[in-house]
Structure formats: structure tokens, C-alpha cells
Amino acid sequence: MGESCAQRRRAGRGQVLFPWLLPLFYSALGEPIRYSIPEELAKGSVVGNLAKDLGLSVLDVSARKLRVSAEKLHFNVDAQSGDLLVKDRIDREQICKERRRCELQLEAVVENPLNIFHVVVMIEDINDQAPQFLKDEIILEISESISPGMGTILESAKDPDIGMNSLSKYQLGPNEYFSLVVKDNPDGDKYPELLLQKTLDRETQSTHHLVLTALDGGNPPLSGTIQIRIIVVDANDNPPVFSQDVYRVSLREDVPPGTSVLRVMATDRDEGINAEFTYSFLGVADKAQRVFYLDSSTGNIITHQPLDFEEVERYTMNVEVKDRGSLSTQCKIIIEVLDENDNSPEIIITSLSDQILENSPRGMVVALFKTRDRDSGENAEVTCSLSRNGPFKIRSSSNNYYKLVTDGALDREHTPAYNLTITATDKGKPPLSSDITFTLHITDVNDNAPIFQKSTYLVHVPENNQPGASITQVGAWDPDLGPNGQVSYSIIASDLEPKTLSSYVSVNVQSGVVFAQRSFDHEQLRAFELTIQARDQGLPALSTNVSLRVLVEDRNDNAPRVLYPALGPDGSALFDTVPRAAQPDYLVTKVVAVDADAGHNAWLSYHLLQATDPGLFSLGLRTGEVRTVRPLNDKDASRHRLLVAVRDGGQPPLSATATLLLIFADSLQEALPDIADHPIPSDPQAELQFYLVVALALISVLFFLAVILAISLRLRQYSNPVARGCFGSVFCSKSGPVLPPNYSDGTLPYACNMRGHGDQTNPEFNFLTSVNNFPAVQDILNKDSSSVLLASILPPGVEAEKNTLDQQAPPNTDWRFSQAQRPGTSGSQNGDETGTWPNNQFDTEMLQAMILASASEAADGSSTLGGGAGTMGLSARYGPQFTLQHVPDYRQNVYIPGSNATLTNAPGKRDGKTPAGGNGNKKKSGKKEKK
């Protein structure tokens, strides 16, 4: 039989269907597809075109993954043609044992959509088994007294084949004493019986040897033989006889070993030793002999091992009773095993999808499984149930086949996996059950948008912050997995200009940290709002927006700004007039200032720093109002200057100053002379710092020059003895050194006379010539004398004029100050506006003394005139506006201690010409210029 031997058969009522209509009725009628093949078919043989019978095309075989499944798979499907092929050796006798009908149940599984079709393959028997006897030889003892026609049942042969290929007949070898008769058992089996044809004579022949042959009905027939040895014994002419030919009994499979099944009984009409007989199994399979035990004396049959209905449903055994004369009789025992509910149902998973998308629709097939119970009847009826811990349910598909489908929405973020338990329970009493547990993992889909930790964010950032610093961090989380849960941040909107947004803030894409790209200014930008978006990496991507409001907090970085009083166009302070008859608490003026800061930093307070008469005016702490404290009297000056400081409430506080010029006058014409004759000096606070730095630098340079000069002279003194007598043309003559007195107290070696008159507008302060000679070099190096320091800093041009300048020269006319620049009381006199300085001999001498004293203090490293560095003590006497920038070269009017020379810097003086007319600096009040 080749591949063409496979045949298709359909169970039905004899209706003939067209081949192309058969697949349409398979699923509708629920009937399996049937094939019939002979056993022992070669591997790879075609059983039938399963794809065609299922209505599938050749392309659907691989696309829908057509396959078959069974407990023991003897077949497979050709992925190219869809043919059902033989995969393994098919032995009907091994698969179906003694069953007449041998069928193999298969399940054909296809996917997309998932479905199962039932396939039944009927295995047809072939004559591949020869009849066999259980023994090689049969030994019979026959009494010679037995009459012809007496029969003896012989052992039957066994043929596993069925139908025509099963045992058909027996043949006995030729002899003259015996013949063979074939009889049928009640169950349909044939057994041989040996008949005696003629009387035996032991004395003639005591042993007979015969050959018994068993033949089956195959083509060609197969056979098996057994040797029969007959021993002729003395006469015993009555065999034992059973009470019945067939014994039937039903036995529960759960009976324990040792249970008595039945007892066979036989009788023998002979007497004596010929009436004694024994029982034995005759031709019983080994399985039955292991399960049952026969007592040879009593004929009692008991169980020797446990019974199993699922393994053997019925036992058929032959029992022989034989007497001492070897006469025997046989009977048949049929034991029916009754089923008990001793097998739990089995659950077999045929298909399982362990990964399920969380957006799977309701009713999606998750798994296919079937149940099996080896019991029978109600004990084999099974129901399935599912543990209620997930949105799933069981749906019956066909006989003992079930589908596990979804019964609700899945959410991986809520439940990432389900542990499901399917329980199968039979209907036995008591019912038995079994279960199987498996895990279904839910696969993530991007169904969750990122969620911010806050609904809105509010950030306070102090102004003047560091550019590039972090100001806050926004955070969002996404419950999805993998790229679906990776969040990135970006700024998508703002109330700032789009072009300038990147120059203000930025956000880190990964961490959500917001950085300030510039330093914020509260006065320019008080608040702004951003819209930050958090987006995941899913497909499609989901996003969420959040509002971030940034408040720029104020810091005290702006000093108060004075709005009133304002300065004039040339920078000079304006003035206010006050009636001479002003009463106490009269509102003179009001200082108005603003602060660009906010809150406490903009809370201004007003303080009076300087005043010509502090007791005459009061200043409101918060209002800035200047009021009179008392009436004006005759002794009070008509012109007053108030220096007002405006401070804010910050920490540390910032301040600004304003200068108020107040003139007591009843009319503008009365106030104009004061404005023209009394120019107001500039604010000392504005210039103090600059001149202080200049003075300190100058003094430091002079000190280092003096030290270097002293060291160099000391080195020259030791290296050149000839040079000890002279250090330069400025300090000594060529004739030799002059040793002056030793001024150990460090005072300047000069004397002066000061004269004062009643008229203070013309004070005199004159330098006189020194009473002593110039100190020696040793005193210069050893004593800290201001005169020595002054001499050391004079330029070499002095040496050329020391012989011609023996007396103090008259004041140089180039030293001229305007009326506003005149120091002291002389500045208040009405004189020539060209103002040759000094106009008063007393002022000239006083200025010279202060310059020398300042130089002496610089050499000592201290200042006692109270002017500070950069003013050389002049501001303490002449006001803050009088600084070194107003003073010309002072060397023309400075006495050199120990010498008659007077320094000069006037070109006319050196050239012998009369100095030209003064062109001093003249400054007018802003009010006057306006007039």
C-alpha cells in the first residue's frame, strides 16, 4: 500500500456531498474529518490533503500555521502542500490492543483566527501477526479406557490481528488415532478440541506425537504450530465436570488486594484417586495471572493486585479442572471491572498566549485547553471554572474543549500580570478536581500621559541672580514602561517675547531643571509665566502641560534718586528763598526722592547731615519736609546750606544726598547779591574719595623716593670718602659741609610771626628765614625731619636759583582764584573778579604753612590737619571744594629751611618780566546764569 492507500470517509446518513462543499459543512455540523489508513504505513506516507479538506489554500497552510496535535503525535502536516503525513510507526496492535475499532483522535489547529478542527484517523489492520501458542508443547495423558469420540480441549492460539487477519482455523498433523474439531466460544473465539478416533492401546503405543497448526485468514495466511505429546495412561473414564461452563462476575475497581472474586466448582463421577482433581488457569495472559490468583485445590479466585478500570475493563480467563487420570474439563470466567471515580480530571493546554496587549478587546482568545477524565459515565463528565482574579472567563468550544477569553478591560499599570487558576471538576461521588495555574503578562501600550507632581508651579527668584543657575525643577512621571514612560521637558509657551525667551530661561530636557539664562532685574521684569510640556517617547507620544510662574523678588540694588532739589544745567545747586519773617514750623521746602526698588527697600527716610545752623531747621524723617524751628534773628546768617541724606530701608541701606541752598530774603532782588558774591562750594562728599586716593598715592611715592635716596647716599658715603662733604648743589656748597644743630625733636627749623588785626579780612601769616643752617647729611639720614623730606623732593632747577633768591619773592600773579575759589575769609570780600591770589598776606602765609605742615605729616606717615589724603588739610580750613586741583605750583612761595632761596614757578619771574594780568577761574551760580 502506498500513499494512494489513504482513503477519506465521512460518518453520516449516506448523503453524498460534493467535494468542494465538504469544508463548508465541517464547522457547521461539528463532525470530524475522517481518514482511513492501514497500519505499518511507511513514514512520510500521505494520509490525505488536510488543507484542502479544511478549505484552506496552499498559502494559508504556512500563513495560518496549520498543525495537528495529539497526546502522542503519529502524524504531521506538510507546510508546503498541507498534506497529512505519517510521522511515526503505526502498530494497530500496540495502539489499540484488542479493540475491534482502532481510531486516532487528532486536533487540527489554525491561527489568525485561532480555530480547531477534529480529525479521526482509522487504523485498518493488516496481516502482520502470525498466530502464536503460549507453550511450545502440550502434554496430554489419556487413559486407554476412553472410548472413541471423547474430546480434549487444547490450548488456543492467539492472533493480535482482527477481522479476516485473525485466527481462522486449526490443522492437526496426520495420524490414525486422533482428529481435530474447531469450536467457537461464547465470545466468538475459536478453540481446538482433540477427538479420539479409535481406542488407545497403551501396550502397543504408550506415547503419541502430534503437530497442531493454527492458521489466520490473511492472504497469504500466517500460521503457528505447537507439539502435542500424548501419554496413554491407565483407564480413568470420567473427567471432572464444572457446575457451569461460563462464570460471570462484576467487581469494583477499588477492591483491595486479597478480595475473593468467585469460586469455581467441578465434580468427577470417578472414585478414589481418579476422582481427585486440581484447578489451573488455561491460556490466561500474564497480566491476568498477575492480577488474579487461583487456588488449585479449592478453585477460589482472589485478587492479587489492585484493579484499574482505565487499564482493563474486562478479564476473560479459562480455568481447567483435571483429575488424576488426566481427564479435564474447562470453563470460562468473565470478570467485569466496575468503574469508580478514582481519577481526577486532567487539563491539557493546547495553546497559550502569555503576552497580551493591555488594549486587547473583550472576547480575545487567550488560551485553548481541553479536559480528560479516564473514568467513564458521570465520573468522566467535567466542568471547568476560573479563579475570579482577573477580567477573564471560560467559554466552551466543543466536546471537552474550552477557550479562555478576556471579559473586560486590561490595565498594565494597575495589574501587570495575572496568575490564573483553572479548575476542572468531575461529577463523581465524591467529585474529584484538578487545577492548573499559569501567568499572563500584560504588555504595555502608551495609554498614560505624563503627570506633573504639582498642578501649577510658583517660583520666587531674587533679582541679580547668577546667570546659568538653577531656579527650580519640575517633575513628571509616567506609569508606562520603557520608551512609553521616558519623559522629556520643553518650554512651549510664555508671556515673554518668543525671540527673547531663550535668553531668559531654559529647561533641561531630561531632568526638568529650569535654569536662568540671565540675571533678572525686578525693576524691569517683575514676573513672567512659562508653559512647560512633559512628553513621553511612545508612539504616538502623549504630553501634559503645566504652568510655571516666576516671581522676581526685589533686592536693594537701587539707591534713592533725588527728584527735588534738582541741579542746574551746569551741575550747580539751585537755591530757595525763605521769608525773613518766617515763623516756626514754616514749610521751607521739601526734598522729593524716589527709589526704583519695591517694598521695604523703597521705604525712604530723610536725615540732615550738615547744616550752617543745625538749630534753625528741622527735616521730616519720612516726608522730607524742611521746616523752620525758630524765627530768624539778626545774628543768623542770611545764607544757609543744608546737606540732606536720603536712605532706603534695605539691608544694607543705600543712600543719596541732596544739597539745599537757602537764602533768607523777602524778594528775589534782595537775594541776588548773596547768590553772586557767595558761590557755593561743591559737595565735599563727591570729591573726598578721589582726592584721598590721590594724596595717599602721592605720599607713598614720596616716601619711597626718600628711602631710596637715603640708601643711595649712604652707599656713596662709604664708597667715596671725598664725596662725603657734598650731596648736591641743592643741599650744600662746594666749599664743604656745614653741620647744623641736631634737631632731635623732629620739628621744622624755622620761625614765623603771625599778626592779627581787628579786620579779619586781611590776616597775615609770613614765613621767616631759618635761624639755623641746613642740617648735615647724617642728620638727614638719622632724623625724620619734614624739612629734609621737603628738600629731597624739590626738582633740580632749584639749585640754579639758590644763589639769586636770597629773599622771599613777592606772590606770583599767576596764582589767581575766582571769587568762588578764594579760601577763607578772603574769599568773602568783594574785590576784583580776576582775584590775584593770594590777595591777603595773611592768607598767603597761612596757606604756605599748611602746605609745609602737610608735607611734614606725609613724611611722618600721619596727618593732623584733618583734611585727609588728597586735600593736604586744606578742606578742613577752606571747605570741601578747596582741593589740590585749585592750587598752582606752590614752590614759588615755599621757604627752604636753612636757605635764603624762595622757589618760584612764574614764567615772568624767571624771565625778568612783569607777570601778566590774572585770568583766574570764575564760576557763577546757576541762578545768576539763568538771570
Coordinates of C-alpha atoms in Angstrom, one line a residue, residues 332-594:
K332 CA -14.7 -19.6 31.1
I333 CA -14.6 -16.9 33.7
I334 CA -15.5 -13.3 32.7
I335 CA -14.8 -10.6 35.2
E336 CA -16.3 -7.2 34.6
V337 CA -14.5 -4.3 36.3
L338 CA -16.8 -1.6 37.5
D339 CA -15.6 2.0 37.2
E340 CA -15.1 4.1 40.4
N341 CA -14.3 7.8 40.5
D342 CA -10.7 7.4 41.2
N343 CA -9.2 9.6 38.5
S344 CA -9.1 13.3 38.7
P345 CA -9.7 15.3 35.5
E346 CA -6.7 16.4 33.5
I347 CA -6.3 19.8 32.0
I348 CA -4.2 20.0 28.8
I349 CA -3.2 23.4 27.5
T350 CA -3.1 23.3 23.7
S351 CA -2.3 26.9 23.0
L352 CA -1.4 29.8 25.3
S353 CA -0.6 33.5 24.7
D354 CA 1.4 34.6 27.7
Q355 CA 1.9 38.2 26.4
I356 CA -1.3 40.2 26.0
L357 CA -1.6 43.8 25.0
E358 CA -3.4 45.9 27.6
N359 CA -5.7 47.4 24.9
S360 CA -6.9 44.0 23.8
P361 CA -10.6 43.9 23.0
R362 CA -13.2 42.0 25.0
G363 CA -13.6 38.4 23.9
M364 CA -10.0 37.9 22.7
V365 CA -8.9 34.3 22.9
V366 CA -6.0 34.0 25.4
A367 CA -5.7 30.2 25.7
L368 CA -7.1 26.9 24.3
F369 CA -7.3 23.8 26.5
K370 CA -9.1 20.6 26.9
T371 CA -10.0 18.3 29.7
R372 CA -9.8 14.5 30.0
D373 CA -11.1 12.1 32.7
R374 CA -10.1 8.4 32.4
D375 CA -13.2 7.4 34.3
S376 CA -16.5 6.7 32.5
G377 CA -20.0 7.8 32.8
E378 CA -20.8 10.6 35.1
N379 CA -17.3 10.2 36.6
A380 CA -15.9 11.4 33.3
E381 CA -18.2 14.4 32.9
V382 CA -16.1 17.5 33.7
T383 CA -16.9 21.1 34.3
C384 CA -14.3 24.0 34.4
S385 CA -14.1 27.1 36.5
L386 CA -11.8 30.0 36.7
S387 CA -10.4 31.8 39.7
R388 CA -12.0 35.3 39.8
N389 CA -8.9 37.4 39.9
G390 CA -9.0 39.0 36.5
P391 CA -11.2 40.0 33.6
F392 CA -11.3 36.6 32.0
K393 CA -13.8 33.8 31.5
I394 CA -14.0 30.3 30.1
R395 CA -16.1 29.6 27.1
S396 CA -16.9 26.1 26.0
S397 CA -15.8 25.4 22.4
S398 CA -16.7 21.8 21.7
N399 CA -16.6 18.4 23.4
N400 CA -14.2 18.8 26.3
Y401 CA -12.5 21.8 24.6
Y402 CA -12.6 25.3 26.1
K403 CA -11.4 28.8 25.3
L404 CA -10.1 31.3 27.8
V405 CA -11.1 34.8 26.6
T406 CA -10.9 38.3 28.0
D407 CA -14.0 39.6 29.7
G408 CA -13.1 43.2 30.5
A409 CA -10.6 45.9 30.0
L410 CA -6.9 45.3 30.9
D411 CA -4.7 47.9 32.6
R412 CA -1.0 47.0 32.9
E413 CA -0.4 50.0 35.2
H414 CA -2.9 48.6 37.6
T415 CA -2.2 44.9 37.2
P416 CA 1.0 44.0 35.2
A417 CA 0.3 40.2 35.3
Y418 CA -2.4 37.8 36.3
N419 CA -2.0 34.4 37.9
L420 CA -4.9 32.4 36.7
T421 CA -6.0 29.1 38.0
I422 CA -8.3 26.8 36.0
T423 CA -10.1 24.1 38.0
A424 CA -11.6 21.0 36.4
T425 CA -14.2 19.1 38.5
D426 CA -15.9 15.8 37.5
K427 CA -19.4 14.7 38.6
G428 CA -18.4 11.7 40.5
K429 CA -19.3 11.0 44.1
P430 CA -17.4 12.3 45.7
P431 CA -16.3 14.7 42.9
L432 CA -12.6 14.9 42.1
S433 CA -10.9 18.0 40.7
S434 CA -7.5 19.2 39.5
D435 CA -6.3 22.7 38.6
I436 CA -3.5 24.3 36.6
T437 CA -2.0 27.7 37.3
F438 CA -0.3 29.9 34.8
T439 CA 0.7 33.6 34.5
L440 CA -0.5 36.0 31.8
H441 CA 1.8 39.0 31.4
I442 CA 0.2 42.2 30.2
T443 CA 2.2 44.1 27.5
D444 CA 2.4 47.9 27.9
V445 CA 0.9 50.3 25.4
N446 CA 1.3 54.1 25.6
D447 CA -2.1 54.9 27.2
N448 CA -0.9 57.2 30.0
A449 CA 0.2 60.8 29.6
P450 CA 2.9 62.2 32.0
I451 CA 1.6 63.6 35.2
F452 CA 3.2 66.5 36.9
Q453 CA 3.8 66.5 40.7
K454 CA 2.0 69.8 41.0
S455 CA -0.8 71.4 39.1
T456 CA 1.0 74.7 38.9
Y457 CA 4.5 75.8 40.0
L458 CA 5.3 79.1 41.7
V459 CA 8.9 80.1 42.0
H460 CA 10.4 83.1 43.8
V461 CA 13.8 84.2 42.3
P462 CA 15.7 87.1 43.8
E463 CA 16.9 89.6 41.3
N464 CA 20.5 89.9 40.3
N465 CA 20.7 86.1 40.4
Q466 CA 23.7 84.2 38.9
P467 CA 23.2 83.5 35.2
G468 CA 23.1 79.8 34.4
A469 CA 21.9 78.9 38.0
S470 CA 19.0 76.6 38.6
I471 CA 15.9 78.3 39.8
T472 CA 13.6 75.3 40.2
Q473 CA 12.8 71.8 38.9
V474 CA 9.6 70.5 37.5
G475 CA 8.9 66.7 37.7
A476 CA 6.5 64.5 35.9
W477 CA 6.1 60.7 36.0
D478 CA 4.6 58.3 33.5
P479 CA 3.4 54.9 34.7
D480 CA 4.1 53.3 31.4
L481 CA 7.2 51.2 30.7
G482 CA 10.2 51.7 28.5
P483 CA 10.1 54.5 26.0
N484 CA 6.4 55.0 26.8
G485 CA 7.5 56.1 30.3
Q486 CA 10.5 58.2 29.4
V487 CA 9.6 61.9 29.9
S488 CA 11.3 64.9 28.3
Y489 CA 10.6 68.5 29.1
S490 CA 10.4 71.6 26.9
I491 CA 9.1 75.2 27.1
I492 CA 6.2 75.6 24.6
A493 CA 4.8 79.0 25.6
S494 CA 5.5 82.1 27.6
D495 CA 4.3 85.6 28.1
L496 CA 7.7 86.7 27.2
E497 CA 8.7 87.6 23.6
P498 CA 9.4 84.4 21.7
K499 CA 12.6 85.8 20.3
T500 CA 13.9 86.6 23.8
L501 CA 12.6 83.6 25.6
S502 CA 15.7 81.5 25.2
S503 CA 17.8 84.4 26.7
Y504 CA 15.7 84.3 29.9
V505 CA 15.2 80.7 30.9
S506 CA 15.8 77.2 29.6
V507 CA 14.8 73.7 30.8
N508 CA 16.9 70.5 30.9
V509 CA 15.2 68.0 28.6
Q510 CA 15.9 65.0 30.8
S511 CA 15.8 66.3 34.4
G512 CA 13.3 69.2 34.2
V513 CA 15.6 71.6 35.9
V514 CA 14.8 75.2 34.9
F515 CA 17.9 77.5 34.5
A516 CA 18.0 81.3 34.4
Q517 CA 20.0 82.3 31.4
R518 CA 20.5 85.9 32.6
S519 CA 20.4 88.0 35.7
F520 CA 16.9 89.2 36.4
D521 CA 16.1 92.8 37.3
H522 CA 13.0 93.3 39.4
E523 CA 12.6 96.9 38.2
Q524 CA 12.4 95.7 34.6
L525 CA 10.7 92.3 34.9
R526 CA 8.6 91.6 38.0
A527 CA 7.1 88.3 36.9
F528 CA 6.6 86.1 33.9
E529 CA 4.8 82.8 33.2
L530 CA 6.0 79.7 31.3
T531 CA 4.1 76.7 29.9
I532 CA 6.3 73.6 30.3
Q533 CA 5.4 70.4 28.5
A534 CA 6.3 66.9 29.6
R535 CA 6.2 64.4 26.7
D536 CA 6.8 60.7 26.7
Q537 CA 8.5 58.7 23.9
G538 CA 5.6 56.5 23.0
L539 CA 4.0 56.1 19.5
P540 CA 2.0 58.2 19.4
A541 CA 3.6 60.4 22.1
L542 CA 1.4 61.8 24.9
S543 CA 2.1 65.0 26.7
T544 CA 0.9 67.2 29.6
N545 CA 1.4 70.9 30.2
V546 CA 1.9 72.8 33.4
S547 CA 2.1 76.5 34.2
L548 CA 5.3 77.8 35.9
R549 CA 5.0 81.4 37.3
V550 CA 8.3 83.0 38.2
L551 CA 8.2 86.0 40.6
V552 CA 11.4 88.1 40.6
E553 CA 11.9 89.3 44.2
D554 CA 13.3 92.7 44.8
R555 CA 16.7 93.3 46.3
N556 CA 18.1 96.6 47.5
D557 CA 20.2 97.4 44.4
N558 CA 18.9 100.8 43.6
A559 CA 19.9 103.9 45.6
P560 CA 17.3 106.6 46.2
R561 CA 17.1 109.2 43.4
V562 CA 16.5 112.8 44.4
L563 CA 13.9 114.5 42.2
Y564 CA 14.0 117.7 44.1
P565 CA 16.0 119.8 44.5
A566 CA 17.4 119.3 41.1
L567 CA 20.8 120.5 39.9
G568 CA 21.2 123.3 37.3
P569 CA 22.3 122.8 33.7
D570 CA 25.9 123.3 34.7
G571 CA 25.7 120.9 37.7
S572 CA 25.4 123.7 40.3
A573 CA 22.8 123.5 43.1
L574 CA 19.8 125.8 42.9
F575 CA 18.6 127.8 45.8
D576 CA 15.4 128.5 47.6
T577 CA 14.4 131.7 49.3
V578 CA 12.8 131.9 52.8
P579 CA 10.9 135.0 54.1
R580 CA 12.7 136.7 56.9
A581 CA 9.5 136.8 58.8
A582 CA 9.0 133.0 58.6
Q583 CA 7.5 131.7 61.8
P584 CA 8.4 128.3 63.5
D585 CA 7.2 125.2 61.6
Y586 CA 7.2 127.2 58.4
L587 CA 7.4 124.8 55.4
V588 CA 10.6 126.0 53.6
T589 CA 10.9 123.3 51.0
K590 CA 10.6 119.6 50.6
V591 CA 13.1 117.0 49.4
V592 CA 11.5 114.6 47.0
A593 CA 13.2 111.3 46.2
V594 CA 12.1 108.0 44.7

